[in-house]
């Protein structure tokens, strides 16, 4: 686990944030950046402290899945968020982070338009290009004081091929664009965007976040099969949108149901929102859900 000071300097030259990413640890290889962020947060690292890894040996995804990404080609990082700074915005945080990722990618690759598959998978040309894992360590009494959050983000940037089991599921910016993307510039832009959505949330701008989310959300009015976690069976339903807490609203045979992130997964063939320049294979552990 060697630190890479030249990478930190390269990022610093591009950073336009007040706080996010200003304190940074960039490693060649770690197990996963999320537990490092949580441990650092407990040691007093401030909101916005950043852990980046060139390679994760045990990258984690939602639902205990893994997240694998080729070394040196992608972005895999976690941000420290002190829970006090989060106020009551923890529910919308994963959605807000997905907005930042999708909007930042869009700025960097216009005229292509990424979309978001609820709750926080970012799709590019209909395939998963980014996953987000928010993990928290909160006091048992539910108090915010002393609690902390790791916002872990993986973006497939310049990876050229993926394992065959991810064909049709995962993609990278490189695969769609047919050119390499500057990871440092992308990360600097993304940190600025995350700082801004964090400011919006902190200032009570939940409605603004939800509106931006709805603009980017894919699958609305699609009928899909939801798999309930813990072997609780499947349900078919039509996606209606998200409610004020970021939960998914679905019309099923039983009426309108509210599904929370962590309770269900679903697969859907997402219609293309952008012209596809080039598509190639895709990757595992990066299943959307
Ligand atoms: C998912 O799509 O299931 C979430 C994937 C999250 C991956 C990121 S990469 C950086 C951070 N560290 C991890 O181990 N996971 C997250």
Short mmCIF file of C-alpha atoms and ligand atoms in Angstrom, two decimals:
data_model
loop_
_atom_site.label_atom_id
_atom_site.label_comp_id
_atom_site.label_asym_id
_atom_site.label_seq_id
_atom_site.Cartn_x
_atom_site.Cartn_y
_atom_site.Cartn_z
CA UNK A 1 0.00 0.00 0.00
CA UNK A 2 2.33 2.71 -1.31
CA UNK A 3 1.26 6.32 -1.51
CA UNK A 4 1.51 8.10 -4.86
CA UNK A 5 2.37 11.79 -4.17
CA UNK A 6 2.75 12.65 -7.87
CA UNK A 7 -0.87 11.61 -8.45
CA UNK A 8 -2.01 13.83 -5.59
CA UNK A 9 -0.05 16.76 -7.06
CA UNK A 10 -1.57 16.17 -10.50
CA UNK A 11 -5.06 16.26 -8.99
CA UNK A 12 -4.26 19.34 -6.91
CA UNK A 13 -3.24 21.29 -9.98
CA UNK A 14 -6.76 20.79 -11.39
CA UNK A 15 -8.87 21.03 -8.22
CA UNK A 16 -11.32 23.91 -7.97
CA UNK A 17 -13.08 22.83 -4.77
CA UNK A 18 -13.02 24.56 -1.39
CA UNK A 19 -12.77 21.36 0.59
CA UNK A 20 -13.51 18.15 -1.34
CA UNK A 21 -10.33 16.33 -2.34
CA UNK A 22 -8.06 18.94 -0.71
CA UNK A 23 -6.95 16.32 1.78
CA UNK A 24 -6.07 13.24 -0.26
CA UNK A 25 -4.43 9.85 0.10
CA UNK A 26 -3.75 8.11 -3.18
CA UNK A 27 -2.52 4.51 -3.02
CA UNK A 28 -1.22 2.05 -5.57
CA UNK A 29 -3.23 -0.89 -4.20
CA UNK A 30 -5.61 -1.42 -1.29
CA UNK A 31 -8.29 -3.96 -0.42
CA UNK A 32 -11.09 -1.40 -0.68
CA UNK A 33 -11.11 2.38 -0.28
CA UNK A 34 -14.38 2.45 1.73
CA UNK A 35 -13.09 0.96 5.03
CA UNK A 36 -10.00 3.17 4.78
CA UNK A 37 -12.27 6.21 4.48
CA UNK A 38 -14.35 5.11 7.48
CA UNK A 39 -11.24 4.48 9.61
CA UNK A 40 -9.79 7.85 8.58
CA UNK A 41 -13.10 9.56 9.38
CA UNK A 42 -13.04 8.02 12.86
CA UNK A 43 -9.51 9.41 13.25
CA UNK A 44 -10.92 12.86 12.56
CA UNK A 45 -10.58 13.30 8.78
CA UNK A 46 -12.93 16.07 7.69
CA UNK A 47 -15.82 15.89 5.22
CA UNK A 48 -14.36 15.83 1.71
CA UNK A 49 -11.18 13.90 2.59
CA UNK A 50 -10.42 11.61 -0.34
CA UNK A 51 -8.94 8.11 -0.68
CA UNK A 52 -8.09 6.98 -4.21
CA UNK A 53 -6.66 3.62 -5.24
CA UNK A 54 -5.10 2.64 -8.53
CA UNK A 55 -6.25 -0.88 -7.77
CA UNK A 56 -8.59 -2.52 -5.26
CA UNK A 57 -7.91 -6.16 -4.43
CA UNK A 58 -11.30 -6.59 -2.78
CA UNK A 59 -13.44 -3.83 -4.26
CA UNK A 60 -16.96 -3.98 -2.86
CA UNK A 61 -20.32 -3.42 -4.49
CA UNK A 62 -23.88 -3.22 -3.23
CA UNK A 63 -25.57 -6.41 -1.97
CA UNK A 64 -22.18 -7.89 -1.00
CA UNK A 65 -21.14 -8.06 -4.60
CA UNK A 66 -17.59 -7.32 -5.66
CA UNK A 67 -16.35 -4.45 -7.79
CA UNK A 68 -13.44 -5.24 -10.05
CA UNK A 69 -11.55 -2.78 -12.20
CA UNK A 70 -8.26 -3.00 -14.08
CA UNK A 71 -5.33 -1.27 -12.31
CA UNK A 72 -4.44 2.28 -13.34
CA UNK A 73 -7.20 2.68 -15.91
CA UNK A 74 -10.23 3.67 -13.87
CA UNK A 75 -11.38 5.74 -10.92
CA UNK A 76 -11.99 3.94 -7.63
CA UNK A 77 -12.24 6.25 -4.64
CA UNK A 78 -14.07 7.07 -1.42
CA UNK A 79 -14.93 10.36 0.20
CA UNK A 80 -15.19 10.91 3.93
CA UNK A 81 -18.44 12.51 5.02
CA UNK A 82 -18.88 13.32 8.67
CA UNK A 83 -22.48 12.45 9.54
CA UNK A 84 -23.01 15.75 11.36
CA UNK A 85 -22.51 17.54 8.06
CA UNK A 86 -25.09 15.26 6.47
CA UNK A 87 -27.95 16.45 8.69
CA UNK A 88 -30.95 14.40 7.51
CA UNK A 89 -29.78 13.93 3.96
CA UNK A 90 -28.40 10.42 4.19
CA UNK A 91 -31.31 8.94 2.21
CA UNK A 92 -30.80 11.22 -0.77
CA UNK A 93 -26.99 11.07 -0.69
CA UNK A 94 -26.61 8.03 -3.02
CA UNK A 95 -28.96 9.66 -5.53
CA UNK A 96 -27.14 13.00 -5.27
CA UNK A 97 -23.80 11.28 -5.89
CA UNK A 98 -25.22 9.54 -8.97
CA UNK A 99 -26.38 12.94 -10.29
CA UNK A 100 -22.84 14.28 -9.87
CA UNK A 101 -21.31 11.32 -11.67
CA UNK A 102 -23.83 11.44 -14.54
CA UNK A 103 -23.68 15.22 -14.97
CA UNK A 104 -19.88 15.30 -14.81
CA UNK A 105 -19.55 12.51 -17.35
CA UNK A 106 -22.02 14.32 -19.57
CA UNK A 107 -19.98 17.57 -19.41
CA UNK A 108 -16.85 15.66 -20.38
CA UNK A 109 -18.31 13.63 -23.23
CA UNK A 110 -20.99 15.79 -24.87
CA UNK A 111 -23.18 15.12 -26.82
CA UNK A 112 -23.45 11.71 -25.12
CA UNK A 113 -25.96 11.50 -22.29
CA UNK A 114 -25.51 9.13 -19.37
CA UNK A 115 -28.56 8.09 -17.38
CA UNK A 116 -29.19 6.76 -13.88
CA UNK A 117 -30.72 3.39 -13.10
CA UNK A 118 -32.34 3.66 -9.69
CA UNK A 119 -30.96 4.08 -7.18
CA UNK A 120 -27.44 4.98 -8.22
CA UNK A 121 -26.01 3.01 -11.12
CA UNK A 122 -24.83 5.33 -13.86
CA UNK A 123 -25.41 3.95 -17.34
CA UNK A 124 -23.64 5.03 -20.48
CA UNK A 125 -24.98 3.85 -23.82
CA UNK A 126 -27.35 1.69 -21.76
CA UNK A 127 -24.63 -0.16 -19.82
CA UNK A 128 -23.22 0.35 -16.37
CA UNK A 129 -20.24 2.71 -16.31
CA UNK A 130 -20.27 3.62 -12.62
CA UNK A 131 -21.37 2.17 -9.30
CA UNK A 132 -21.72 3.83 -5.92
CA UNK A 133 -21.52 2.26 -2.48
CA UNK A 134 -22.38 4.42 0.52
CA UNK A 135 -21.41 2.81 3.82
CA UNK A 136 -21.88 4.39 7.21
CA UNK A 137 -20.80 3.91 10.77
CA UNK A 138 -23.44 5.57 12.91
CA UNK A 139 -23.82 5.50 16.70
CA UNK A 140 -26.31 2.87 17.91
CA UNK A 141 -28.64 5.54 19.31
CA UNK A 142 -29.03 7.01 15.83
CA UNK A 143 -27.34 10.26 16.84
CA UNK A 144 -25.45 11.98 14.05
CA UNK A 145 -22.62 13.10 16.34
CA UNK A 146 -19.65 10.77 16.00
CA UNK A 147 -21.06 9.01 12.95
CA UNK A 148 -19.36 8.95 9.59
CA UNK A 149 -20.03 7.92 6.04
CA UNK A 150 -17.83 6.59 3.23
CA UNK A 151 -19.10 7.52 -0.22
CA UNK A 152 -17.39 5.02 -2.53
CA UNK A 153 -17.48 5.57 -6.27
CA UNK A 154 -16.15 3.42 -9.09
CA UNK A 155 -16.07 4.69 -12.67
CA UNK A 156 -14.93 2.61 -15.61
CA UNK A 157 -12.84 5.16 -17.46
CA UNK A 158 -10.19 3.74 -19.78
CA UNK A 159 -10.67 -0.01 -19.32
CA UNK A 160 -10.71 -1.52 -22.80
CA UNK A 161 -12.11 -5.00 -22.11
CA UNK A 162 -14.21 -6.69 -19.44
CA UNK A 163 -14.68 -10.33 -18.45
CA UNK A 164 -17.11 -12.15 -20.73
CA UNK A 165 -19.73 -12.51 -17.96
CA UNK A 166 -20.21 -8.75 -18.06
CA UNK A 167 -20.82 -8.57 -21.77
CA UNK A 168 -23.82 -6.36 -22.36
CA UNK A 169 -23.82 -5.25 -18.70
CA UNK A 170 -20.78 -3.05 -18.09
CA UNK A 171 -18.96 -0.53 -20.21
CA UNK A 172 -16.30 2.16 -19.92
CA UNK A 173 -16.05 5.68 -21.26
CA UNK A 174 -13.25 4.42 -23.51
CA UNK A 175 -15.43 1.70 -24.99
CA UNK A 176 -18.22 4.10 -25.89
CA UNK A 177 -16.12 7.08 -26.96
CA UNK A 178 -13.30 5.19 -28.64
CA UNK A 179 -10.77 7.51 -26.96
CA UNK A 180 -9.03 7.75 -23.60
CA UNK A 181 -10.33 10.18 -21.00
CA UNK A 182 -8.11 12.14 -18.57
CA UNK A 183 -8.86 10.55 -15.18
CA UNK A 184 -7.42 13.46 -13.19
CA UNK A 185 -9.52 16.07 -15.00
CA UNK A 186 -12.61 13.89 -14.63
CA UNK A 187 -11.98 13.40 -10.90
CA UNK A 188 -11.36 17.14 -10.35
CA UNK A 189 -14.62 18.00 -12.15
CA UNK A 190 -16.48 15.32 -10.23
CA UNK A 191 -15.24 16.52 -6.84
CA UNK A 192 -16.41 20.05 -7.69
CA UNK A 193 -19.82 18.67 -8.62
CA UNK A 194 -20.06 16.52 -5.48
CA UNK A 195 -19.14 19.50 -3.31
CA UNK A 196 -21.86 21.48 -5.04
CA UNK A 197 -24.63 18.84 -4.63
CA UNK A 198 -23.54 18.45 -1.02
CA UNK A 199 -23.95 22.23 -0.57
CA UNK A 200 -27.38 22.06 -2.24
CA UNK A 201 -28.49 19.25 0.09
CA UNK A 202 -27.12 21.03 3.15
CA UNK A 203 -28.98 24.22 2.16
CA UNK A 204 -32.31 22.36 1.99
CA UNK A 205 -32.33 21.94 -1.78
CA UNK A 206 -33.76 18.40 -1.78
CA UNK A 207 -36.37 19.33 -4.39
CA UNK A 208 -33.64 20.56 -6.74
CA UNK A 209 -31.77 17.28 -6.29
CA UNK A 210 -34.92 15.24 -6.95
CA UNK A 211 -35.73 17.26 -10.07
CA UNK A 212 -32.24 16.75 -11.50
CA UNK A 213 -32.45 13.07 -10.61
CA UNK A 214 -35.77 12.67 -12.42
CA UNK A 215 -34.29 14.27 -15.55
CA UNK A 216 -31.50 11.68 -15.59
CA UNK A 217 -33.47 8.65 -14.41
CA UNK A 218 -33.88 5.80 -16.90
CA UNK A 219 -36.59 3.16 -17.04
CA UNK A 220 -39.59 5.33 -16.11
CA UNK A 221 -42.82 3.78 -17.45
CA UNK A 222 -40.95 0.53 -18.14
CA UNK A 223 -42.41 -2.67 -16.76
CA UNK A 224 -39.74 -4.76 -15.10
CA UNK A 225 -39.43 -7.74 -12.78
CA UNK A 226 -38.17 -6.84 -9.30
CA UNK A 227 -36.34 -9.40 -7.24
CA UNK A 228 -36.94 -8.91 -3.53
CA UNK A 229 -33.81 -9.46 -1.44
CA UNK A 230 -33.52 -12.38 0.96
CA UNK A 231 -35.29 -14.81 -1.39
CA UNK A 232 -38.64 -13.05 -0.95
CA UNK A 233 -39.65 -13.70 -4.56
CA UNK A 234 -40.22 -11.47 -7.57
CA UNK A 235 -42.84 -8.89 -8.49
CA UNK A 236 -43.62 -7.34 -11.85
CA UNK A 237 -44.25 -3.62 -11.82
CA UNK A 238 -44.12 -0.45 -13.87
CA UNK A 239 -41.62 2.16 -12.71
CA UNK A 240 -43.38 5.44 -11.93
CA UNK A 241 -40.49 7.46 -10.50
CA UNK A 242 -38.99 8.37 -7.12
CA UNK A 243 -40.68 9.91 -4.10
CA UNK A 244 -39.32 12.69 -1.87
CA UNK A 245 -37.14 10.24 0.07
CA UNK A 246 -35.61 8.80 -3.10
CA UNK A 247 -37.56 5.53 -2.81
CA UNK A 248 -38.83 3.95 -6.04
CA UNK A 249 -42.54 4.18 -6.82
CA UNK A 250 -43.83 1.20 -8.77
CA UNK A 251 -47.31 0.23 -10.00
CA UNK A 252 -47.89 -3.48 -9.35
CA UNK A 253 -50.98 -5.69 -9.30
CA UNK A 254 -51.39 -4.61 -5.65
CA UNK A 255 -51.41 -0.88 -6.42
CA UNK A 256 -48.62 1.67 -6.08
CA UNK A 257 -45.77 0.26 -4.01
CA UNK A 258 -42.78 2.06 -2.54
CA UNK A 259 -39.51 0.16 -2.84
CA UNK A 260 -36.42 1.19 -0.92
CA UNK A 261 -32.82 0.83 -2.07
CA UNK A 262 -31.45 -2.37 -0.56
CA UNK A 263 -34.79 -4.16 -0.74
CA UNK A 264 -34.95 -5.00 -4.44
CA UNK A 265 -32.91 -5.41 -7.57
CA UNK A 266 -34.08 -5.39 -11.15
CA UNK A 267 -32.78 -5.69 -14.65
CA UNK A 268 -34.14 -3.71 -17.52
CA UNK A 269 -33.19 -3.15 -21.09
CA UNK A 270 -32.66 0.58 -21.07
CA UNK A 271 -33.37 2.38 -24.34
CA UNK A 272 -30.43 4.34 -25.68
CA UNK A 273 -30.58 8.05 -24.91
CA UNK A 274 -27.42 8.84 -26.81
CA UNK A 275 -25.93 7.91 -30.14
CA UNK A 276 -23.71 4.88 -29.72
CA UNK A 277 -20.35 5.39 -31.31
CA UNK A 278 -18.86 2.07 -30.40
CA UNK A 279 -19.78 -0.75 -28.11
CA UNK A 280 -17.60 -3.62 -27.08
CA UNK A 281 -17.58 -6.20 -24.31
CA UNK A 282 -18.40 -5.39 -20.75
CA UNK A 283 -17.52 -6.61 -17.03
CA UNK A 284 -18.79 -9.09 -13.60
CA UNK A 285 -19.18 -7.73 -10.13
CA UNK A 286 -20.43 -4.65 -11.89
CA UNK A 287 -23.95 -5.97 -12.24
CA UNK A 288 -26.47 -3.27 -11.65
CA UNK A 289 -28.92 -3.77 -8.86
C1 LIG B 1 -22.12 -1.19 -7.00
O1 LIG B 1 -22.35 -0.88 -8.17
O2 LIG B 1 -22.57 -2.23 -6.51
C2 LIG B 1 -21.28 -0.27 -6.17
C3 LIG B 1 -19.84 -0.29 -6.58
C4 LIG B 1 -18.98 0.68 -5.78
C5 LIG B 1 -17.53 0.58 -6.13
C6 LIG B 1 -16.71 1.59 -5.40
S1 LIG B 1 -15.05 1.65 -5.98
C7 LIG B 1 -14.56 2.63 -4.64
C8 LIG B 1 -15.30 2.13 -3.42
N1 LIG B 1 -14.57 1.06 -2.80
C9 LIG B 1 -15.20 -0.10 -2.90
O3 LIG B 1 -14.76 -1.19 -2.46
N2 LIG B 1 -16.37 0.05 -3.52
C10 LIG B 1 -16.59 1.43 -3.89
#
